mmCIF file with all atom_site columns, C-alpha atoms in Angstrom:
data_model
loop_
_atom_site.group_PDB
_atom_site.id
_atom_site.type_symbol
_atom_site.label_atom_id
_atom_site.label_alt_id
_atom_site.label_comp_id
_atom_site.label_asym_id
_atom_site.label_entity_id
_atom_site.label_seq_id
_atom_site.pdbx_PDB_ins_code
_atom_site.Cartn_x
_atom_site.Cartn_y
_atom_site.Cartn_z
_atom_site.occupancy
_atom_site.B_iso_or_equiv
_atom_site.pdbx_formal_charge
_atom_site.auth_seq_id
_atom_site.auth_comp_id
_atom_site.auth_asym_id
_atom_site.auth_atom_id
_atom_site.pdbx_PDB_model_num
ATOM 1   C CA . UNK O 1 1   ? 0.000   0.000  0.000  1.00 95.00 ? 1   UNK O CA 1
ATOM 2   C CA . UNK O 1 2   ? 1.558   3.430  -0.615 1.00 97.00 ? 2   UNK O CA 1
ATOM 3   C CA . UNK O 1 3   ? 0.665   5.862  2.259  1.00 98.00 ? 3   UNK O CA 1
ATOM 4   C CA . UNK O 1 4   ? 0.144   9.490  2.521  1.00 98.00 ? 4   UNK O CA 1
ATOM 5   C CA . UNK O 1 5   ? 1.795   12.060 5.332  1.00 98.00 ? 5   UNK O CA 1
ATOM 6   C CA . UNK O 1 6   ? 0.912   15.119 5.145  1.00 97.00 ? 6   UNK O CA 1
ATOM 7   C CA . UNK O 1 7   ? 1.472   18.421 7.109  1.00 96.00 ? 7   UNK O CA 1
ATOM 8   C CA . UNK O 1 8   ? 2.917   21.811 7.279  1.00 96.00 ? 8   UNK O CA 1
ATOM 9   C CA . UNK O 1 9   ? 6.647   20.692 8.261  1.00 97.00 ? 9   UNK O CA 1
ATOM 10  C CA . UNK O 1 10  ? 7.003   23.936 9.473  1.00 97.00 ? 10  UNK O CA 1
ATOM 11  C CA . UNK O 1 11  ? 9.730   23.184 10.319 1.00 97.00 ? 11  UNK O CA 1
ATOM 12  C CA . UNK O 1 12  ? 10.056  19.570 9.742  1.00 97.00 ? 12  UNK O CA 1
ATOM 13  C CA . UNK O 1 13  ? 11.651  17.559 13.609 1.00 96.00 ? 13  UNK O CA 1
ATOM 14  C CA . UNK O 1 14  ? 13.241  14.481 14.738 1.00 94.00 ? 14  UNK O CA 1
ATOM 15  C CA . UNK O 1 15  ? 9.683   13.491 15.847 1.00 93.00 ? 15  UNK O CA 1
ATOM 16  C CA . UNK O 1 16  ? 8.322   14.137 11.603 1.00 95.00 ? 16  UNK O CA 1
ATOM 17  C CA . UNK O 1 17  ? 11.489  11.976 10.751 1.00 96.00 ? 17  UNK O CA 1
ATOM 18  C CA . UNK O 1 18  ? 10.654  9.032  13.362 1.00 94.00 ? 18  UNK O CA 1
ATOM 19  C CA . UNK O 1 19  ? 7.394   8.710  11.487 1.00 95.00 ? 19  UNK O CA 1
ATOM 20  C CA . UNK O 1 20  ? 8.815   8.802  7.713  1.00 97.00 ? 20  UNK O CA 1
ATOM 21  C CA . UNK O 1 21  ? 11.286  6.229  9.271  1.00 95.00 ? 21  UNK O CA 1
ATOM 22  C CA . UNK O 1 22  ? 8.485   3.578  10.261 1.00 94.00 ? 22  UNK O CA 1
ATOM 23  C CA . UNK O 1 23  ? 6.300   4.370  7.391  1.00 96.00 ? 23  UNK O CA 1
ATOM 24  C CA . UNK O 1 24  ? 9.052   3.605  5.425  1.00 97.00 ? 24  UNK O CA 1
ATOM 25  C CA . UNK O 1 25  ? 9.865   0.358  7.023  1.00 95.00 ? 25  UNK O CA 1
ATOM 26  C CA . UNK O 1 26  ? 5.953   -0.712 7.102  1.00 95.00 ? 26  UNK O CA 1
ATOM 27  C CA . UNK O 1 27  ? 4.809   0.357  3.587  1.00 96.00 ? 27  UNK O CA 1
ATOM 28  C CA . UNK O 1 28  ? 6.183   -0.226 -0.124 1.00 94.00 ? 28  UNK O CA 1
ATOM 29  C CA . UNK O 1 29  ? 6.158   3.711  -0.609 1.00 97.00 ? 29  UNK O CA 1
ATOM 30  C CA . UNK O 1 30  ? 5.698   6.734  1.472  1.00 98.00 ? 30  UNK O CA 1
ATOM 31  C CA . UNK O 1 31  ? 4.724   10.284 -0.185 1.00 98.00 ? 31  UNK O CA 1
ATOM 32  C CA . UNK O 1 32  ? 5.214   13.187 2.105  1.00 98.00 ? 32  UNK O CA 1
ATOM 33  C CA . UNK O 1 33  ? 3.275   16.119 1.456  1.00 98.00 ? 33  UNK O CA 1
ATOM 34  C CA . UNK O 1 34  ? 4.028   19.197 2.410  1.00 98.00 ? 34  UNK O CA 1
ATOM 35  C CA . UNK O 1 35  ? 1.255   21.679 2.722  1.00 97.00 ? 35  UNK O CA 1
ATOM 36  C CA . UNK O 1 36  ? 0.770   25.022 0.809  1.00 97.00 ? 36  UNK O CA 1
ATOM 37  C CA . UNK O 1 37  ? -2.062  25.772 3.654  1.00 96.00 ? 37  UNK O CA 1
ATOM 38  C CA . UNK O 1 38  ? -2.914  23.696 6.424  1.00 92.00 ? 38  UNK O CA 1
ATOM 39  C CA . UNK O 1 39  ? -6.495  24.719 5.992  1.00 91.00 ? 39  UNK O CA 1
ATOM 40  C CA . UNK O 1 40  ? -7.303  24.341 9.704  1.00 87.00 ? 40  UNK O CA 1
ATOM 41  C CA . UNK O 1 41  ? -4.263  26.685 10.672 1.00 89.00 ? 41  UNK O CA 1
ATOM 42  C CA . UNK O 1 42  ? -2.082  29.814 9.706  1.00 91.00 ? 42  UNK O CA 1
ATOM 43  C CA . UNK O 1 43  ? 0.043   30.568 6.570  1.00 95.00 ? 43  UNK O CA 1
ATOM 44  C CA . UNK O 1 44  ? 3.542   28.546 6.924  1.00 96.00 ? 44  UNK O CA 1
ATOM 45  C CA . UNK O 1 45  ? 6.293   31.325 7.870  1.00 95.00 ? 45  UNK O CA 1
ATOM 46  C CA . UNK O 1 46  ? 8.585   28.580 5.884  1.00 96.00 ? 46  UNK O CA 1
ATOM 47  C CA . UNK O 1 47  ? 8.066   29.361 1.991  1.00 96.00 ? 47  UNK O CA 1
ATOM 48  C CA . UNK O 1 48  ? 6.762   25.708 1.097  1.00 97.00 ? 48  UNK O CA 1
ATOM 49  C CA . UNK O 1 49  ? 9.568   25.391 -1.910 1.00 97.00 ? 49  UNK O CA 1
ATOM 50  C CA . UNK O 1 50  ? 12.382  25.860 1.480  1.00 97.00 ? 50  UNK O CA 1
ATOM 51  C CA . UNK O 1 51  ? 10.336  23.260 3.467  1.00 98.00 ? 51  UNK O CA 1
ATOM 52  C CA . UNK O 1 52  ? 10.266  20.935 1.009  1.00 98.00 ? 52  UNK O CA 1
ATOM 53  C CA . UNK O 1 53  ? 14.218  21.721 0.053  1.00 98.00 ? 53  UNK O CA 1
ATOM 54  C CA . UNK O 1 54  ? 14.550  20.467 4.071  1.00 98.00 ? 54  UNK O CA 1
ATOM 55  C CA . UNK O 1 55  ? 12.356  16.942 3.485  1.00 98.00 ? 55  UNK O CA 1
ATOM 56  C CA . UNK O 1 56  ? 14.255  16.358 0.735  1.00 97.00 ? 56  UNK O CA 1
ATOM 57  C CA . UNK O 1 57  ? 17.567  16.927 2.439  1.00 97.00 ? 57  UNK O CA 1
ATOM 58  C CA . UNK O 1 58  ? 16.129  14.887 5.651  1.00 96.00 ? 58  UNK O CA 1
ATOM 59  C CA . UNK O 1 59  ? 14.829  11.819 3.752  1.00 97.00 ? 59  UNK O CA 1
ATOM 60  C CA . UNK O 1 60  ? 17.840  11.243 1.055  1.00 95.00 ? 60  UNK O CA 1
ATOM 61  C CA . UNK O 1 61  ? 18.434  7.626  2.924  1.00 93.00 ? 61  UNK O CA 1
ATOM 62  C CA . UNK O 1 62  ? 14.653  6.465  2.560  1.00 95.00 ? 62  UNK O CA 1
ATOM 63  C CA . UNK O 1 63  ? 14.654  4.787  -0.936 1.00 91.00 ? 63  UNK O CA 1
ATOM 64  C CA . UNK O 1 64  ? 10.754  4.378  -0.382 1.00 96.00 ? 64  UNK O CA 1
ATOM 65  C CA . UNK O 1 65  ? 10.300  7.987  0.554  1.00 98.00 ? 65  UNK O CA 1
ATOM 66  C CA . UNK O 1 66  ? 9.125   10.397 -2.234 1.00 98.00 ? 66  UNK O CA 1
ATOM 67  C CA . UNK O 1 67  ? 8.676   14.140 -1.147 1.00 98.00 ? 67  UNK O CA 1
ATOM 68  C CA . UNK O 1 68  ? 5.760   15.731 -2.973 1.00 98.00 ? 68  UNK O CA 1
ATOM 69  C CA . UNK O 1 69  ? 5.586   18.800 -4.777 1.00 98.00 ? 69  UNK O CA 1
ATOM 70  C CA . UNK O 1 70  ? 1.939   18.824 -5.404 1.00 98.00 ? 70  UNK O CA 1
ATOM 71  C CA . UNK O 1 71  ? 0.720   21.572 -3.295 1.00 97.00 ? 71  UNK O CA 1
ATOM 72  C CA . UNK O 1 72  ? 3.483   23.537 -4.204 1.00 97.00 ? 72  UNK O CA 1
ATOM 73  C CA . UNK O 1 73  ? 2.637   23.295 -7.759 1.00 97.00 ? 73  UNK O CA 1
ATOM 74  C CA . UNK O 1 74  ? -1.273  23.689 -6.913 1.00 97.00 ? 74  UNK O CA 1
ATOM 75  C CA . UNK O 1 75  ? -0.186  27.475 -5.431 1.00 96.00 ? 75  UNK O CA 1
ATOM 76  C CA . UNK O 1 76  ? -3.119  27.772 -2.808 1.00 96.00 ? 76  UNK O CA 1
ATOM 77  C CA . UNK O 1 77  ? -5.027  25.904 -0.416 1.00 96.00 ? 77  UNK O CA 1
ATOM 78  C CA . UNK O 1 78  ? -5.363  22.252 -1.031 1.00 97.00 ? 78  UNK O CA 1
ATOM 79  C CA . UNK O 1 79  ? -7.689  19.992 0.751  1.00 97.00 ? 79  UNK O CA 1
ATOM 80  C CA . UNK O 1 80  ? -6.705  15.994 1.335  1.00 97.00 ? 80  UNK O CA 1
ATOM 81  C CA . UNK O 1 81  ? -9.198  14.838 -0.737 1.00 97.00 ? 81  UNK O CA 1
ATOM 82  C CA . UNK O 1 82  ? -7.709  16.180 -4.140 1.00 98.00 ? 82  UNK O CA 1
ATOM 83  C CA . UNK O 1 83  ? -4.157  14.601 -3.715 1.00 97.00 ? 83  UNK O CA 1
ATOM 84  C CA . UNK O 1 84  ? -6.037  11.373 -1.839 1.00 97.00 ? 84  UNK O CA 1
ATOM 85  C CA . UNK O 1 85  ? -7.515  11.289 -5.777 1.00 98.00 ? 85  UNK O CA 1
ATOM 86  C CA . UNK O 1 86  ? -4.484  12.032 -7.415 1.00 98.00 ? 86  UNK O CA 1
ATOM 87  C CA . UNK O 1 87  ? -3.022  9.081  -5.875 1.00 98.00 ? 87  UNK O CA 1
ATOM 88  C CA . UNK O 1 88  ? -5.934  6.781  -5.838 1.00 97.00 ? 88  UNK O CA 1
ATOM 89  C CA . UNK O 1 89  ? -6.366  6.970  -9.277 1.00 97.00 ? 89  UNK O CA 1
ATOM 90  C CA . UNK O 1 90  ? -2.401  6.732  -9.842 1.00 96.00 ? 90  UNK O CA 1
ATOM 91  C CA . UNK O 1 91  ? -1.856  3.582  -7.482 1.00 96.00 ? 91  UNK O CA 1
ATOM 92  C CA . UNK O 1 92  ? -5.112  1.929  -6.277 1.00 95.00 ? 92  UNK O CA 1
ATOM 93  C CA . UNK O 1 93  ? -4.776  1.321  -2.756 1.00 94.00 ? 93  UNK O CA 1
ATOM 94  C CA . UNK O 1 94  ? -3.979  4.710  -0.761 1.00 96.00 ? 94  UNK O CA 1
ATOM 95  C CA . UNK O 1 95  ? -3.006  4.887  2.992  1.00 97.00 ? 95  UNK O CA 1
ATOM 96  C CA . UNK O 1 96  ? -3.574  8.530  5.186  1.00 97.00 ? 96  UNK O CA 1
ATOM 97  C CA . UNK O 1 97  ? -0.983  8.912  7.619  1.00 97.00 ? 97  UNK O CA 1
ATOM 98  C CA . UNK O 1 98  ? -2.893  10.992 10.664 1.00 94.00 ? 98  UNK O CA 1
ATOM 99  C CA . UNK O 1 99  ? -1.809  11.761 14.284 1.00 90.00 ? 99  UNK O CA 1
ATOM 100 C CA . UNK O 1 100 ? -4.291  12.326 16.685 1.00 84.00 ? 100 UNK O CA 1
ATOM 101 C CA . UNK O 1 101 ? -5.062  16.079 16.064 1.00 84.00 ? 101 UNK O CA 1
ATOM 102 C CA . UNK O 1 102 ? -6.064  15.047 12.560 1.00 89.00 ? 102 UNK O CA 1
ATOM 103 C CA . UNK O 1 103 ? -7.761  12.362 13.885 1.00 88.00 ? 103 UNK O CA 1
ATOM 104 C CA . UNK O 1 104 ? -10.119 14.026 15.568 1.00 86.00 ? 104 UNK O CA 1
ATOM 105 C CA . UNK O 1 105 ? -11.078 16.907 12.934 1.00 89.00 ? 105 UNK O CA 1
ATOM 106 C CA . UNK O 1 106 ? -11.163 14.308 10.113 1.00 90.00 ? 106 UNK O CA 1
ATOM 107 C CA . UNK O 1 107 ? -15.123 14.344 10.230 1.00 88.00 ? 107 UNK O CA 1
ATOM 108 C CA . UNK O 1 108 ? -14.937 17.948 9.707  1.00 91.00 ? 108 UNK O CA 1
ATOM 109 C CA . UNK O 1 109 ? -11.951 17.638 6.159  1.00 94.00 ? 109 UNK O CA 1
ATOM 110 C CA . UNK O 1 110 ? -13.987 18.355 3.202  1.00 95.00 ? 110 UNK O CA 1
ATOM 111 C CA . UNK O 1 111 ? -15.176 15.497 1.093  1.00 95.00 ? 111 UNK O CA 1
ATOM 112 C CA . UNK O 1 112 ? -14.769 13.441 4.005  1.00 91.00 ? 112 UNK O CA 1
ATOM 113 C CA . UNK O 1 113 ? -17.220 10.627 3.002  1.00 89.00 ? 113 UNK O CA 1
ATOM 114 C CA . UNK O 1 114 ? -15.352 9.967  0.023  1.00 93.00 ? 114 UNK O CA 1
ATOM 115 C CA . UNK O 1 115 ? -12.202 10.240 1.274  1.00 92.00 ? 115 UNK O CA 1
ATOM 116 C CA . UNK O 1 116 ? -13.081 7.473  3.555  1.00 88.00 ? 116 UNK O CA 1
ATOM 117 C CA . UNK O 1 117 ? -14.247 5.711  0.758  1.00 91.00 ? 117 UNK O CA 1
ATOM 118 C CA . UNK O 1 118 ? -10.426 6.343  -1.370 1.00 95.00 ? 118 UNK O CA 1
ATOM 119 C CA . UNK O 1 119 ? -7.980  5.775  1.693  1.00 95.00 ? 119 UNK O CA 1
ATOM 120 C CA . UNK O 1 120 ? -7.495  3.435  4.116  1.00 95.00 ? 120 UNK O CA 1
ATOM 121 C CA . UNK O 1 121 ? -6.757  5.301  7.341  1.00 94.00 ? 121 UNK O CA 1
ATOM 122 C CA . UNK O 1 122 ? -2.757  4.808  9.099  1.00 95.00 ? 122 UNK O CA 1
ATOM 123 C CA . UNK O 1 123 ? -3.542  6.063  12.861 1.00 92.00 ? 123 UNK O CA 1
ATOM 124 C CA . UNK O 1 124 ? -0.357  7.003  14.342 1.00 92.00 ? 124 UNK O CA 1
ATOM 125 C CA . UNK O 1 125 ? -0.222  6.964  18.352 1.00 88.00 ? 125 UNK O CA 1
ATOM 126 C CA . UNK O 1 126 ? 3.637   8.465  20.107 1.00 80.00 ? 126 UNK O CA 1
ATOM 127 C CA . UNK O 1 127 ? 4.831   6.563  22.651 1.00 74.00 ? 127 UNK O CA 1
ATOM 128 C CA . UNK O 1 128 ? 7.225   8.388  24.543 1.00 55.00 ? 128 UNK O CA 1
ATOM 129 C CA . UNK O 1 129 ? 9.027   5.940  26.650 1.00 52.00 ? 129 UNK O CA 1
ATOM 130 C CA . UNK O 1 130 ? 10.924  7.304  29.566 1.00 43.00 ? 130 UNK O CA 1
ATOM 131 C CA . UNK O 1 131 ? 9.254   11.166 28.562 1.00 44.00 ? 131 UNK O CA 1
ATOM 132 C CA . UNK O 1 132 ? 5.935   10.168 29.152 1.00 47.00 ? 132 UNK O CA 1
ATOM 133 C CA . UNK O 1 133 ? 3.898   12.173 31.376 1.00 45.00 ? 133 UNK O CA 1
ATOM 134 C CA . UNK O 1 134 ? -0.013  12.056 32.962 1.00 46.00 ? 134 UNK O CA 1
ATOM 135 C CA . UNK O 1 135 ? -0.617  14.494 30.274 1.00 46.00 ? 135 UNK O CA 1
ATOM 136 C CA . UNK O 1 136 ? 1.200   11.859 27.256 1.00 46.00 ? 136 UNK O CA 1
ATOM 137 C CA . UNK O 1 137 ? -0.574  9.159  28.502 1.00 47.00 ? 137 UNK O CA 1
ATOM 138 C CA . UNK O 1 138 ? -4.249  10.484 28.100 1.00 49.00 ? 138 UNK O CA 1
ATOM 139 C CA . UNK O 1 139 ? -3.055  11.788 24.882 1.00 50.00 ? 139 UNK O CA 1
ATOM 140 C CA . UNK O 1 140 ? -2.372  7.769  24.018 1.00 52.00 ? 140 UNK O CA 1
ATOM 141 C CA . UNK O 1 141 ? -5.648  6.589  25.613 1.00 54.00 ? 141 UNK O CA 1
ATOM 142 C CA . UNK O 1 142 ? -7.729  9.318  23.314 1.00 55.00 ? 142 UNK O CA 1
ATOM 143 C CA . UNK O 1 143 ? -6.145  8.760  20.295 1.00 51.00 ? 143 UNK O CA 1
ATOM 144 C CA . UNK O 1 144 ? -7.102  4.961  20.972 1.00 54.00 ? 144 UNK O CA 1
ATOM 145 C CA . UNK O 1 145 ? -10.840 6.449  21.758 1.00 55.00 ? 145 UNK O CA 1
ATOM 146 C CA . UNK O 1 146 ? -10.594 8.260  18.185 1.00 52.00 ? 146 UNK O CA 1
ATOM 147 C CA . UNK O 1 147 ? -9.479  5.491  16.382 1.00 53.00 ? 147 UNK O CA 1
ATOM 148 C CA . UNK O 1 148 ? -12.283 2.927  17.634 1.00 53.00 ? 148 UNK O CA 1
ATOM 149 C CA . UNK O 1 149 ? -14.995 6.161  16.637 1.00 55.00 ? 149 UNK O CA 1
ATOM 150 C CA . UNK O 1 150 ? -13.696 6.233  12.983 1.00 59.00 ? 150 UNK O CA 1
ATOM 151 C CA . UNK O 1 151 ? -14.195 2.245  12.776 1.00 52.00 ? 151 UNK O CA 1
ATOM 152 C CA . UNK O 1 152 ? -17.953 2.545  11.647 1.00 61.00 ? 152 UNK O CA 1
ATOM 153 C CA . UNK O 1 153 ? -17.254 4.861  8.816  1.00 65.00 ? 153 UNK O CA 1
ATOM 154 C CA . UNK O 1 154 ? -13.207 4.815  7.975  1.00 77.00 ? 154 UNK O CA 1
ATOM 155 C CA . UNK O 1 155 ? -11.740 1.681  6.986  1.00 82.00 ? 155 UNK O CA 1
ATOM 156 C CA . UNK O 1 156 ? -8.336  1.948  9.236  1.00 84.00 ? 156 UNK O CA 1
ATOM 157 C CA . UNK O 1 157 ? -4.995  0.037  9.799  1.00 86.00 ? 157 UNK O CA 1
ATOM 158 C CA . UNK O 1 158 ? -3.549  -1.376 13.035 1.00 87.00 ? 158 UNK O CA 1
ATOM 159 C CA . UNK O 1 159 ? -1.832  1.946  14.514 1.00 88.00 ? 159 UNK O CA 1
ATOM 160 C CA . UNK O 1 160 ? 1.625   2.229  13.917 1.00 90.00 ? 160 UNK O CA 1
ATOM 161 C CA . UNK O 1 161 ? 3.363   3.599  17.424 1.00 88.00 ? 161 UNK O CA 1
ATOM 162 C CA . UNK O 1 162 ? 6.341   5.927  17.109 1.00 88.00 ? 162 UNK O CA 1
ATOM 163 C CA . UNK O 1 163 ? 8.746   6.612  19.284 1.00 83.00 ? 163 UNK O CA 1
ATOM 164 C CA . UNK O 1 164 ? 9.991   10.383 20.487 1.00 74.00 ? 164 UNK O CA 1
ATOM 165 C CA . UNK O 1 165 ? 9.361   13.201 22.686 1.00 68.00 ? 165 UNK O CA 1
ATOM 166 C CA . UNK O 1 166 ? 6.628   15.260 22.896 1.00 80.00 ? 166 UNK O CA 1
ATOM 167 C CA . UNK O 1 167 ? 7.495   18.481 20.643 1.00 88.00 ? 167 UNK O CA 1
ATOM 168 C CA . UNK O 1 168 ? 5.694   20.091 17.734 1.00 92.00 ? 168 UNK O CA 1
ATOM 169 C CA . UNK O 1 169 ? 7.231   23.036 14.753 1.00 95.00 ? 169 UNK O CA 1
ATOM 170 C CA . UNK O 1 170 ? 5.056   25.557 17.066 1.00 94.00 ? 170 UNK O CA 1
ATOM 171 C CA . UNK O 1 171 ? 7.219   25.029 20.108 1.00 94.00 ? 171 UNK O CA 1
ATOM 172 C CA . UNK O 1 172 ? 10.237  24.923 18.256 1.00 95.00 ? 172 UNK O CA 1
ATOM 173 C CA . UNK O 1 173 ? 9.316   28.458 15.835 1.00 95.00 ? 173 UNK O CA 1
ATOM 174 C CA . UNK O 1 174 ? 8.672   29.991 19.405 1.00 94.00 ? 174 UNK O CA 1
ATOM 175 C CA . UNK O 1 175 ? 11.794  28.560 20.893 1.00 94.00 ? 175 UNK O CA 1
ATOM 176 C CA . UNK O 1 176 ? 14.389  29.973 17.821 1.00 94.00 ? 176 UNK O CA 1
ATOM 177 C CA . UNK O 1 177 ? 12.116  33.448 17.839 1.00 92.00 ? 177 UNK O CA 1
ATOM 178 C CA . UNK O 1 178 ? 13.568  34.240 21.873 1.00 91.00 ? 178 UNK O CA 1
ATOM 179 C CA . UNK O 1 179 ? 16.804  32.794 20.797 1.00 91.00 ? 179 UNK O CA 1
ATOM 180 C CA . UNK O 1 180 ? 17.184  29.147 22.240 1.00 91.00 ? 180 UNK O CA 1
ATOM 181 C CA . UNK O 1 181 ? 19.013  27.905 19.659 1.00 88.00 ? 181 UNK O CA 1
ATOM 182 C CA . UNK O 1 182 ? 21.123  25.586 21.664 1.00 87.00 ? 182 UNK O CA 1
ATOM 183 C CA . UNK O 1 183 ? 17.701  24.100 22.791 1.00 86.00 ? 183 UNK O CA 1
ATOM 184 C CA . UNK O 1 184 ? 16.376  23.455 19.357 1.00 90.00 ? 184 UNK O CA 1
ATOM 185 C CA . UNK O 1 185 ? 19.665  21.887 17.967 1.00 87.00 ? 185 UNK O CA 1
ATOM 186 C CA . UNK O 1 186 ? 18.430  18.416 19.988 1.00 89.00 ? 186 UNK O CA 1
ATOM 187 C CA . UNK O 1 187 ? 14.707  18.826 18.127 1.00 94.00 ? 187 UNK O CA 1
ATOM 188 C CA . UNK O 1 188 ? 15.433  19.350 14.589 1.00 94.00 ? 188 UNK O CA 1
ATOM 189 C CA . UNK O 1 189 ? 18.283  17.966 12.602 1.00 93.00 ? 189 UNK O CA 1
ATOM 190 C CA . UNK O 1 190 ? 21.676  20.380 12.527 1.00 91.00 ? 190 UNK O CA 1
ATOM 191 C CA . UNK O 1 191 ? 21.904  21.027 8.456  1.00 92.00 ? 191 UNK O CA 1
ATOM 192 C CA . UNK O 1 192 ? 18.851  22.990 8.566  1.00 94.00 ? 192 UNK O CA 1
ATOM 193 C CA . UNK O 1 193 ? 19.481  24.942 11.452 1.00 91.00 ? 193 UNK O CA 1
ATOM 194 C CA . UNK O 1 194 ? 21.283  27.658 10.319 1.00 92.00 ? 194 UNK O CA 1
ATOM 195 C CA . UNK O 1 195 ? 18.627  28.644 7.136  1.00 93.00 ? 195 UNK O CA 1
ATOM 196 C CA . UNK O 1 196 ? 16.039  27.711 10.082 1.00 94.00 ? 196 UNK O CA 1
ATOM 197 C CA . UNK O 1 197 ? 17.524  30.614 12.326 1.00 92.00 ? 197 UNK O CA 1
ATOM 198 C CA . UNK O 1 198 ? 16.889  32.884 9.164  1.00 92.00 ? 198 UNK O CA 1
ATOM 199 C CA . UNK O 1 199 ? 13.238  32.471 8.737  1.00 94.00 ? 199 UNK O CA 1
ATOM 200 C CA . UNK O 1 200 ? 12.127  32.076 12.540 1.00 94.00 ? 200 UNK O CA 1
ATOM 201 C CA . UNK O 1 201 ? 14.715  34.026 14.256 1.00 92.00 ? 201 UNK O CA 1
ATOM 202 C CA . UNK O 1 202 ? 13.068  37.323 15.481 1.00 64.00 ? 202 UNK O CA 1
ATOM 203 C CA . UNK O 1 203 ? 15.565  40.290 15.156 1.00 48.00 ? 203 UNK O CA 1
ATOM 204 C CA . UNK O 1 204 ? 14.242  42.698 17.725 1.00 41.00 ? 204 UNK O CA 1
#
């Protein structure tokens, strides 16, 4: 089955490259797609040409990983559904990579009926090992929740569990924008860093 992750990669982390690395060990080929618009959230500060310039950068040693310029090309807004058909009708059977977030908004994606109808649905739960905190743990336990609601009306895959810490592009935008650079050199990978610093880095 080929399988579907998208987001905003804005910027893309060690916890984004954890999950390429297992999709890429579970499925016969992985397209990453970076968003133009997450249409549930604010314009990328990243230009999406320089995020996908990182993916492609991060991922050279995933044979199975192909980094999509789709929305890129598309220039605007574009909802799952139209690259779920692109790919459907290029390869058949189509995975959707979603964390729990997405998870729980997918009722709300447009075209969602049909979607469900095009893609199988890859749930992906964090664990978080030693890290894990009260907080991480009912995280787990609702994702689980979510999953078992989407069973009557998305067809859906046995989760695949990652490994990592809890972090997320917002923490580490706000982190390089009061300076903590030293900080964010343990959440994203150190070639980017520097052009990272660039676009996040707030010169007061």
């Amino acid at each position: 089955m080929v399988v579907l992750f998208g987001g905003s990669f804005d910027p893309p982390h060690l916890g984004h490259l954890e999950i390429i690395k297992r999709l890429d060990s579970s499925y016969k080929r992985v397209i990453v797609i970076p968003a133009f618009c997450n249409p549930f959230k604010s314009m990328p500060l990243a230009p999406i040409h320089t995020r996908i310039a990182w993916l492609k950068e991060l991922c050279t040693d995933y044979l199975r990983v192909e980094i999509s310029d789709f929305e890129a090309r598309a220039n605007r807004v574009v909802y799952a559904i139209e690259y779920v058909r692109h790919y459907a009708s290029k390869y058949g059977e189509i995975g959707l990579a979603l964390g729990s977030d997405a998870l729980e908004s997918l009722p709300r994606w447009k075209e969602a009926s049909e979607l469900a109808q095009l893609a199988k649905i890859v749930p992906l739960v964090r664990d978080f090992g030693a890290c894990e905190t009260p907080q991480t743990s009912s995280s787990q336990t609702e994702m689980t929740t979510q999953t078992q609601k989407l069973d009557s009306r998305y067809s859906t895959t046995k989760p695949l569990h990652i490994t990592g810490f809890p972090i997320s592009s917002t923490q580490i935008r706000a982190a390089i924008a009061r300076g903590e650079f030293e900080q964010v050199a343990h959440w994203v990978p150190p070639s980017i860093v520097p052009c990272m610093r660039k676009i996040y880095y707030n010169i007061r």
